[in-house]
Tab-separated table of C-alpha atoms in Angstrom:
chain	number	residue	atom	x	y	z
A	1	UNK	CA	-0.035	0.088	0.061
A	2	UNK	CA	0.977	3.650	-0.649
A	3	UNK	CA	1.556	5.961	2.396
A	4	UNK	CA	-1.612	7.673	1.502
A	5	UNK	CA	-5.171	6.620	0.515
A	6	UNK	CA	-5.421	4.673	-2.818
A	7	UNK	CA	-7.688	6.331	-5.298
A	8	UNK	CA	-9.981	3.653	-6.988
A	9	UNK	CA	-12.666	5.730	-8.258
A	10	UNK	CA	-13.564	6.155	-12.012
A	11	UNK	CA	-11.676	9.312	-12.244
A	12	UNK	CA	-9.498	11.129	-11.260
A	13	UNK	CA	-7.251	8.122	-11.121
A	14	UNK	CA	-3.867	7.157	-9.902
A	15	UNK	CA	-0.956	8.574	-11.999
A	16	UNK	CA	2.374	7.224	-13.190
A	17	UNK	CA	4.998	8.771	-11.048
A	18	UNK	CA	6.692	10.582	-14.194
A	19	UNK	CA	3.230	12.430	-14.778
A	20	UNK	CA	3.364	13.606	-11.271
A	21	UNK	CA	6.873	14.717	-11.604
A	22	UNK	CA	6.122	16.697	-14.848
A	23	UNK	CA	3.197	18.577	-12.858
A	24	UNK	CA	5.599	19.762	-10.374
A	25	UNK	CA	8.122	21.106	-12.929
A	26	UNK	CA	8.828	24.882	-12.897
A	27	UNK	CA	6.040	26.520	-14.730
A	28	UNK	CA	7.302	27.944	-18.063
A	29	UNK	CA	5.972	30.629	-20.382
A	30	UNK	CA	3.182	29.315	-22.691
A	31	UNK	CA	5.343	30.712	-25.750
A	32	UNK	CA	8.570	29.349	-24.434
A	33	UNK	CA	10.271	26.907	-26.907
A	34	UNK	CA	10.266	23.803	-24.619
A	35	UNK	CA	6.371	24.193	-24.014
A	36	UNK	CA	5.806	24.704	-27.755
A	37	UNK	CA	7.571	21.522	-28.280
A	38	UNK	CA	5.388	19.933	-25.604
A	39	UNK	CA	2.092	21.138	-27.004
A	40	UNK	CA	3.161	20.368	-30.315
A	41	UNK	CA	4.155	16.716	-29.569
A	42	UNK	CA	1.020	16.036	-27.393
A	43	UNK	CA	-1.185	16.980	-30.348
A	44	UNK	CA	0.740	14.545	-32.497
A	45	UNK	CA	0.620	11.813	-29.920
A	46	UNK	CA	-3.001	12.139	-29.746
A	47	UNK	CA	-3.327	11.003	-33.312
A	48	UNK	CA	-1.461	7.875	-32.318
A	49	UNK	CA	-3.587	7.043	-29.324
A	50	UNK	CA	-6.954	7.825	-30.901
A	51	UNK	CA	-5.838	5.976	-34.017
A	52	UNK	CA	-6.683	8.966	-36.254
A	53	UNK	CA	-3.799	10.037	-38.484
A	54	UNK	CA	-6.137	12.081	-40.314
A	55	UNK	CA	-7.941	13.679	-37.461
A	56	UNK	CA	-7.727	17.250	-35.949
A	57	UNK	CA	-6.898	17.147	-32.366
A	58	UNK	CA	-7.718	19.672	-29.810
A	59	UNK	CA	-6.405	20.324	-26.391
A	60	UNK	CA	-8.377	22.925	-24.419
A	61	UNK	CA	-8.321	23.853	-20.588
A	62	UNK	CA	-11.520	22.378	-19.326
A	63	UNK	CA	-13.198	19.212	-18.233
A	64	UNK	CA	-14.724	16.183	-20.102
A	65	UNK	CA	-17.951	18.221	-20.125
A	66	UNK	CA	-16.261	21.009	-22.174
A	67	UNK	CA	-15.134	18.457	-24.760
A	68	UNK	CA	-18.788	17.146	-24.973
A	69	UNK	CA	-19.848	20.775	-25.233
A	70	UNK	CA	-17.271	21.590	-28.093
A	71	UNK	CA	-18.063	18.476	-30.193
A	72	UNK	CA	-21.821	19.673	-30.215
A	73	UNK	CA	-21.702	23.384	-30.378
A	74	UNK	CA	-19.381	23.239	-33.364
A	75	UNK	CA	-21.573	20.690	-35.418
A	76	UNK	CA	-25.160	21.200	-34.677
A	77	UNK	CA	-27.189	24.422	-35.703
A	78	UNK	CA	-30.699	25.370	-34.566
A	79	UNK	CA	-33.631	23.056	-35.222
A	80	UNK	CA	-31.583	20.335	-36.593
A	81	UNK	CA	-32.211	16.751	-35.497
A	82	UNK	CA	-29.739	14.980	-33.205
A	83	UNK	CA	-29.944	11.519	-31.709
A	84	UNK	CA	-28.651	10.484	-28.297
A	85	UNK	CA	-27.912	6.876	-27.593
A	86	UNK	CA	-28.005	6.743	-23.911
A	87	UNK	CA	-26.878	4.085	-21.147
A	88	UNK	CA	-27.025	6.160	-18.148
A	89	UNK	CA	-26.465	9.591	-16.551
A	90	UNK	CA	-24.248	11.137	-19.260
A	91	UNK	CA	-26.532	10.385	-22.257
A	92	UNK	CA	-29.016	12.518	-20.478
A	93	UNK	CA	-26.371	15.273	-20.140
A	94	UNK	CA	-25.677	15.045	-23.888
A	95	UNK	CA	-29.346	15.729	-24.424
A	96	UNK	CA	-29.391	18.724	-22.212
A	97	UNK	CA	-26.211	20.162	-23.967
A	98	UNK	CA	-27.734	19.498	-27.360
A	99	UNK	CA	-30.980	21.349	-26.653
A	100	UNK	CA	-28.818	24.217	-25.138
A	101	UNK	CA	-27.990	24.918	-28.798
A	102	UNK	CA	-31.442	24.459	-30.311
A	103	UNK	CA	-31.346	21.016	-31.458
A	104	UNK	CA	-34.353	18.868	-31.761
A	105	UNK	CA	-33.246	15.847	-29.507
A	106	UNK	CA	-34.479	12.162	-29.639
A	107	UNK	CA	-32.945	10.224	-26.785
A	108	UNK	CA	-32.966	6.241	-27.133
A	109	UNK	CA	-32.605	5.226	-23.415
A	110	UNK	CA	-31.449	1.817	-22.519
A	111	UNK	CA	-32.687	0.072	-19.513
A	112	UNK	CA	-30.415	-0.063	-16.581
A	113	UNK	CA	-27.519	-2.223	-17.293
A	114	UNK	CA	-28.357	-2.733	-20.968
A	115	UNK	CA	-27.483	-1.180	-24.435
A	116	UNK	CA	-29.769	0.082	-27.124
A	117	UNK	CA	-30.175	-2.481	-29.901
A	118	UNK	CA	-28.544	-1.794	-33.274
A	119	UNK	CA	-32.106	-2.453	-34.886
A	120	UNK	CA	-33.785	0.459	-32.949
A	121	UNK	CA	-30.893	2.847	-33.717
A	122	UNK	CA	-31.302	1.852	-37.550
A	123	UNK	CA	-35.013	2.354	-37.388
A	124	UNK	CA	-34.806	5.700	-35.745
A	125	UNK	CA	-32.034	7.055	-38.214
A	126	UNK	CA	-34.095	5.849	-40.960
A	127	UNK	CA	-37.307	7.802	-39.862
A	128	UNK	CA	-35.856	11.440	-40.323
A	129	UNK	CA	-32.727	13.220	-41.260
A	130	UNK	CA	-30.276	13.486	-38.438
A	131	UNK	CA	-27.530	15.848	-38.491
A	132	UNK	CA	-25.473	13.714	-35.814
A	133	UNK	CA	-25.716	10.993	-33.006
A	134	UNK	CA	-23.999	10.727	-29.799
A	135	UNK	CA	-22.678	7.570	-28.336
A	136	UNK	CA	-21.514	7.092	-24.704
A	137	UNK	CA	-18.594	4.501	-24.871
A	138	UNK	CA	-18.421	3.734	-21.132
A	139	UNK	CA	-21.210	5.358	-19.053
A	140	UNK	CA	-19.485	5.941	-15.588
A	141	UNK	CA	-22.878	5.953	-14.112
A	142	UNK	CA	-23.445	2.303	-14.905
A	143	UNK	CA	-20.344	0.716	-16.000
A	144	UNK	CA	-21.997	-0.185	-19.283
A	145	UNK	CA	-19.774	-0.443	-22.357
A	146	UNK	CA	-21.302	0.364	-25.813
A	147	UNK	CA	-19.577	-0.909	-29.067
A	148	UNK	CA	-19.285	2.120	-31.075
A	149	UNK	CA	-18.253	0.547	-34.403
A	150	UNK	CA	-21.634	-0.744	-35.599
A	151	UNK	CA	-23.322	2.183	-34.718
A	152	UNK	CA	-20.673	4.446	-36.582
A	153	UNK	CA	-21.371	2.264	-39.488
A	154	UNK	CA	-25.179	2.838	-39.308
A	155	UNK	CA	-24.551	6.479	-38.872
A	156	UNK	CA	-22.470	6.510	-42.099
A	157	UNK	CA	-25.028	4.762	-43.995
A	158	UNK	CA	-27.553	7.493	-42.984
A	159	UNK	CA	-25.059	10.408	-43.546
A	160	UNK	CA	-25.073	11.298	-39.747
A	161	UNK	CA	-22.066	12.517	-37.967
A	162	UNK	CA	-21.306	10.492	-35.130
A	163	UNK	CA	-19.724	11.673	-31.639
A	164	UNK	CA	-18.227	9.318	-29.167
A	165	UNK	CA	-18.183	10.323	-25.652
A	166	UNK	CA	-14.849	8.478	-24.538
A	167	UNK	CA	-14.547	10.283	-21.146
A	168	UNK	CA	-14.408	6.927	-19.322
A	169	UNK	CA	-13.044	4.938	-22.190
A	170	UNK	CA	-10.405	6.502	-24.479
A	171	UNK	CA	-6.939	4.945	-23.858
A	172	UNK	CA	-8.690	2.101	-21.868
A	173	UNK	CA	-11.169	0.766	-24.393
A	174	UNK	CA	-10.495	-0.176	-28.137
A	175	UNK	CA	-11.088	2.920	-30.297
A	176	UNK	CA	-10.100	2.932	-33.839
A	177	UNK	CA	-11.499	6.256	-34.761
A	178	UNK	CA	-10.477	6.477	-38.493
A	179	UNK	CA	-11.046	2.805	-39.268
A	180	UNK	CA	-14.540	2.926	-37.608
A	181	UNK	CA	-15.416	6.304	-39.223
A	182	UNK	CA	-16.026	8.032	-35.962
A	183	UNK	CA	-16.278	11.809	-36.597
A	184	UNK	CA	-15.363	12.987	-32.906
A	185	UNK	CA	-13.835	11.171	-30.356
A	186	UNK	CA	-13.472	13.046	-26.876
A	187	UNK	CA	-12.446	12.577	-23.479
A	188	UNK	CA	-10.875	14.211	-20.241
A	189	UNK	CA	-7.602	14.139	-18.881
A	190	UNK	CA	-8.472	12.661	-15.768
A	191	UNK	CA	-9.468	9.147	-16.833
A	192	UNK	CA	-7.473	6.579	-18.695
A	193	UNK	CA	-5.252	9.282	-20.195
A	194	UNK	CA	-3.745	9.446	-16.841
A	195	UNK	CA	-3.342	13.119	-16.105
A	196	UNK	CA	-4.851	15.297	-13.599
A	197	UNK	CA	-8.283	16.928	-14.111
A	198	UNK	CA	-8.346	20.080	-16.283
A	199	UNK	CA	-7.901	19.167	-19.916
A	200	UNK	CA	-10.566	18.752	-22.561
A	201	UNK	CA	-9.364	16.503	-25.372
A	202	UNK	CA	-10.855	15.705	-28.805
A	203	UNK	CA	-10.121	14.575	-32.038
A	204	UNK	CA	-12.297	15.498	-35.041
A	205	UNK	CA	-12.495	13.889	-38.426
A	206	UNK	CA	-11.886	15.499	-41.887
A	207	UNK	CA	-15.633	15.134	-42.584
A	208	UNK	CA	-16.593	16.725	-39.312
A	209	UNK	CA	-14.375	19.737	-39.817
A	210	UNK	CA	-15.714	20.164	-43.359
A	211	UNK	CA	-19.299	20.255	-41.892
A	212	UNK	CA	-18.171	22.832	-39.148
A	213	UNK	CA	-16.487	25.110	-42.156
A	214	UNK	CA	-19.844	24.873	-44.159
A	215	UNK	CA	-22.175	25.645	-41.260
A	216	UNK	CA	-24.814	28.458	-42.049
A	217	UNK	CA	-24.966	30.048	-38.526
A	218	UNK	CA	-22.317	31.155	-36.273
A	219	UNK	CA	-21.079	28.798	-33.335
A	220	UNK	CA	-22.962	29.767	-30.270
A	221	UNK	CA	-20.011	29.200	-28.073
A	222	UNK	CA	-17.252	31.578	-27.761
A	223	UNK	CA	-14.877	29.685	-25.607
A	224	UNK	CA	-15.328	26.578	-27.213
A	225	UNK	CA	-15.518	27.584	-30.873
A	226	UNK	CA	-13.184	25.961	-33.388
A	227	UNK	CA	-12.882	29.294	-34.925
A	228	UNK	CA	-10.768	30.281	-31.855
A	229	UNK	CA	-8.903	27.161	-31.189
A	230	UNK	CA	-7.903	25.479	-34.602
A	231	UNK	CA	-5.500	28.501	-35.400
A	232	UNK	CA	-3.974	27.547	-31.922
A	233	UNK	CA	-3.703	23.974	-32.511
A	234	UNK	CA	-2.162	24.439	-36.002
A	235	UNK	CA	0.394	26.869	-34.770
A	236	UNK	CA	1.694	24.718	-31.901
A	237	UNK	CA	1.859	21.661	-34.163
A	238	UNK	CA	3.942	23.645	-36.503
A	239	UNK	CA	6.125	24.614	-33.553
A	240	UNK	CA	4.899	28.246	-33.587
A	241	UNK	CA	3.922	30.347	-30.579
A	242	UNK	CA	-0.007	31.387	-30.586
A	243	UNK	CA	-2.375	32.809	-28.323
A	244	UNK	CA	-6.121	32.592	-27.514
A	245	UNK	CA	-6.494	31.859	-23.825
A	246	UNK	CA	-3.530	31.093	-21.643
A	247	UNK	CA	-3.086	27.059	-21.721
A	248	UNK	CA	-2.387	25.146	-18.434
A	249	UNK	CA	1.288	24.807	-19.055
A	250	UNK	CA	1.897	22.247	-16.376
A	251	UNK	CA	-0.978	20.017	-17.418
A	252	UNK	CA	0.016	19.713	-21.017
A	253	UNK	CA	3.549	18.955	-20.007
A	254	UNK	CA	1.987	16.080	-17.841
A	255	UNK	CA	-0.125	15.032	-20.767
A	256	UNK	CA	2.887	14.887	-23.024
A	257	UNK	CA	4.563	12.561	-20.439
A	258	UNK	CA	1.678	10.408	-20.148
A	259	UNK	CA	0.622	10.151	-23.953
A	260	UNK	CA	4.340	9.268	-24.348
A	261	UNK	CA	4.262	6.278	-21.837
A	262	UNK	CA	0.962	5.088	-23.361
A	263	UNK	CA	2.585	5.439	-26.955
A	264	UNK	CA	5.793	3.459	-26.098
A	265	UNK	CA	3.632	0.743	-24.287
A	266	UNK	CA	1.376	0.753	-27.566
A	267	UNK	CA	-2.244	1.697	-27.390
A	268	UNK	CA	-3.207	-2.122	-28.357
A	269	UNK	CA	-1.238	-3.400	-25.567
A	270	UNK	CA	-2.544	-0.780	-23.169
A	271	UNK	CA	-6.122	-1.794	-23.993
A	272	UNK	CA	-5.280	-5.419	-23.679
A	273	UNK	CA	-4.046	-4.982	-20.173
A	274	UNK	CA	-7.313	-3.079	-19.225
A	275	UNK	CA	-9.265	-5.992	-20.575
A	276	UNK	CA	-7.162	-8.582	-18.561
A	277	UNK	CA	-7.347	-6.872	-15.279
A	278	UNK	CA	-11.124	-5.952	-15.754
A	279	UNK	CA	-12.050	-9.683	-16.563
A	280	UNK	CA	-10.063	-10.865	-13.379
A	281	UNK	CA	-11.624	-8.019	-11.302
A	282	UNK	CA	-15.174	-8.901	-12.315
A	283	UNK	CA	-14.525	-12.593	-11.574
A	284	UNK	CA	-13.204	-11.443	-8.242
A	285	UNK	CA	-16.218	-9.833	-7.503
A	286	UNK	CA	-18.622	-12.410	-8.569
A	287	UNK	CA	-16.745	-14.956	-6.286
A	288	UNK	CA	-17.851	-12.850	-3.509
A	289	UNK	CA	-21.491	-13.242	-4.506
A	290	UNK	CA	-21.805	-9.771	-5.402
A	291	UNK	CA	-23.532	-8.669	-8.890
A	292	UNK	CA	-22.530	-6.122	-11.160
A	293	UNK	CA	-24.885	-3.352	-12.835
A	294	UNK	CA	-24.178	-4.548	-16.490
A	295	UNK	CA	-26.547	-7.262	-17.250
A	296	UNK	CA	-24.283	-9.225	-19.625
A	297	UNK	CA	-20.496	-9.711	-19.382
A	298	UNK	CA	-19.918	-8.593	-23.089
A	299	UNK	CA	-21.161	-5.001	-22.196
A	300	UNK	CA	-19.251	-4.635	-19.009
A	301	UNK	CA	-16.671	-1.813	-19.266
A	302	UNK	CA	-12.751	-2.595	-18.932
A	303	UNK	CA	-12.107	0.781	-17.124
A	304	UNK	CA	-14.544	0.640	-14.249
A	305	UNK	CA	-16.950	-1.741	-12.647
A	306	UNK	CA	-20.442	-0.729	-11.090
A	307	UNK	CA	-21.313	-3.206	-8.346
A	308	UNK	CA	-24.477	-3.656	-6.458
A	309	UNK	CA	-24.181	-3.833	-2.532
A	310	UNK	CA	-25.301	-6.973	-0.911
A	311	UNK	CA	-28.758	-7.037	0.677
A	312	UNK	CA	-28.673	-5.600	4.434
A	313	UNK	CA	-25.496	-3.842	4.034
A	314	UNK	CA	-24.893	-0.195	5.432
A	315	UNK	CA	-23.637	1.311	2.314
A	316	UNK	CA	-22.359	4.449	3.903
A	317	UNK	CA	-20.605	2.324	6.676
A	318	UNK	CA	-19.354	0.054	3.786
A	319	UNK	CA	-17.657	2.750	1.931
A	320	UNK	CA	-16.343	4.306	5.097
A	321	UNK	CA	-14.579	1.135	6.330
A	322	UNK	CA	-13.217	0.788	2.768
A	323	UNK	CA	-11.686	4.318	3.159
A	324	UNK	CA	-10.269	3.405	6.568
A	325	UNK	CA	-8.590	0.527	5.222
A	326	UNK	CA	-6.918	2.866	2.759
A	327	UNK	CA	-8.896	2.835	-0.449
A	328	UNK	CA	-11.308	5.198	-2.027
A	329	UNK	CA	-14.216	4.042	-3.938
A	330	UNK	CA	-17.048	5.827	-5.406
A	331	UNK	CA	-20.702	5.713	-4.494
A	332	UNK	CA	-23.541	5.424	-6.924
A	333	UNK	CA	-24.352	8.069	-9.598
A	334	UNK	CA	-27.452	6.841	-11.524
A	335	UNK	CA	-30.432	8.724	-9.810
A	336	UNK	CA	-32.744	5.397	-10.081
A	337	UNK	CA	-30.192	3.195	-8.416
A	338	UNK	CA	-28.146	5.744	-6.591
A	339	UNK	CA	-27.982	4.131	-3.112
A	340	UNK	CA	-27.959	0.400	-4.393
A	341	UNK	CA	-24.504	0.281	-5.805
A	342	UNK	CA	-20.810	1.296	-5.738
A	343	UNK	CA	-18.130	1.926	-8.378
A	344	UNK	CA	-14.418	0.975	-8.741
A	345	UNK	CA	-12.186	2.490	-11.340
A	346	UNK	CA	-9.306	0.243	-12.601
A	347	UNK	CA	-7.905	2.233	-15.481
A	348	UNK	CA	-4.606	4.066	-16.681
A	349	UNK	CA	-1.606	3.486	-14.307
A	350	UNK	CA	-3.439	1.051	-12.113
A	351	UNK	CA	-1.337	-1.906	-11.104
A	352	UNK	CA	-2.089	-5.647	-9.948
A	353	UNK	CA	-1.136	-4.787	-6.368
A	354	UNK	CA	-3.529	-1.710	-6.531
A	355	UNK	CA	-6.587	-4.137	-7.488
A	356	UNK	CA	-5.369	-6.661	-4.888
A	357	UNK	CA	-5.350	-3.828	-2.181
A	358	UNK	CA	-8.767	-2.667	-3.456
A	359	UNK	CA	-10.280	-6.410	-3.212
A	360	UNK	CA	-8.942	-6.799	0.438
A	361	UNK	CA	-10.504	-3.510	1.482
A	362	UNK	CA	-13.976	-4.707	0.217
A	363	UNK	CA	-13.604	-8.191	1.815
A	364	UNK	CA	-12.596	-6.317	5.008
A	365	UNK	CA	-15.533	-4.126	4.910
A	366	UNK	CA	-17.935	-6.992	4.174
A	367	UNK	CA	-16.529	-9.084	6.989
A	368	UNK	CA	-17.213	-6.106	9.406
A	369	UNK	CA	-20.961	-6.240	8.427
A	370	UNK	CA	-21.174	-10.069	8.786
A	371	UNK	CA	-21.566	-10.858	5.152
A	372	UNK	CA	-20.950	-14.555	4.433
A	373	UNK	CA	-18.189	-15.317	2.114
A	374	UNK	CA	-14.917	-17.159	2.165
A	375	UNK	CA	-12.046	-14.853	3.199
A	376	UNK	CA	-9.534	-14.205	0.414
A	377	UNK	CA	-11.525	-15.731	-2.239
A	378	UNK	CA	-11.623	-12.479	-4.395
A	379	UNK	CA	-7.932	-11.835	-4.240
A	380	UNK	CA	-7.343	-15.479	-5.275
A	381	UNK	CA	-9.719	-15.202	-8.012
A	382	UNK	CA	-8.096	-12.170	-9.124
A	383	UNK	CA	-4.596	-13.305	-9.160
A	384	UNK	CA	-5.388	-16.712	-10.678
A	385	UNK	CA	-6.801	-14.761	-13.582
A	386	UNK	CA	-4.723	-11.797	-14.053
A	387	UNK	CA	-1.504	-13.294	-15.213
């Protein structure tokens, strides 16, 4: 265990020591040669991690919600149709963002723990002309994983732009942006990217950039407009200084370090490790007799797990006992089941020993409430499946 509490929530996450060192470096000017190099390299590395050599990356100070906002505000125009494919809380958030910009929004809401079927999506897209659709790759409120590839294929068939909310997925779940034909893939720095909160990150396809350039009305968003940020991204990638708003220098330096680590490991290998640890963690949870929120293994996220409390467990005391053990987990987020489940993040630089410590904390907390299980079963199950 570390000499502090272990952060095992679905973001912010534990970070590589090299990233933490970068955050602590002396702050330089945003037009200093070393920072220009750092910013430019980060943009180039994003194309590798997103697997989008033709895409336009954006790095902007803000949260993942800003990335969601930028994707929509630059592409949608008033009274255009938008389709939201929702598997939890963050689908509803996208509905609210779209309506802010005057879109006519239809939401396809999955039941808790389920995904929306491709047949329903196809039928809805065929019913009228949709400008864009949004997909939540991993909904942080339910731990449900949606496969974006076939949805993007359907969107292309109907000439509809696709926006993938990868806030809890990018760099942890397989994402082949160009190959799959996804128009925007967005995330926040504090999830599987492995950097402290504060950066909105998105890569936009050539097709989506063309749609933005051809829009008939002005973007109703000053701070998030591509009009203001595209010249900045272009300049830094060409290793020239530029200015619109002061960038978070230390965060972008940390982003460069983290993206470099991911790129050296290879994004395919990084995703493979997430899948391995997630599968082993779920088996460990099931060995305790606990149930997860996703109703099928195939739609369970590899970056986090949403787990129902056992019956007759004091949820608040359970989480407190885990914290006293030295591990921080998250409570529920989805309004309909908020008090029925908890969430564990396992993405980024998380190690095998971190997950073992988390399972040990869960077992300790369960034991204090006289829950019936075989001591050590979850740790043993995890270790036997994580090699």
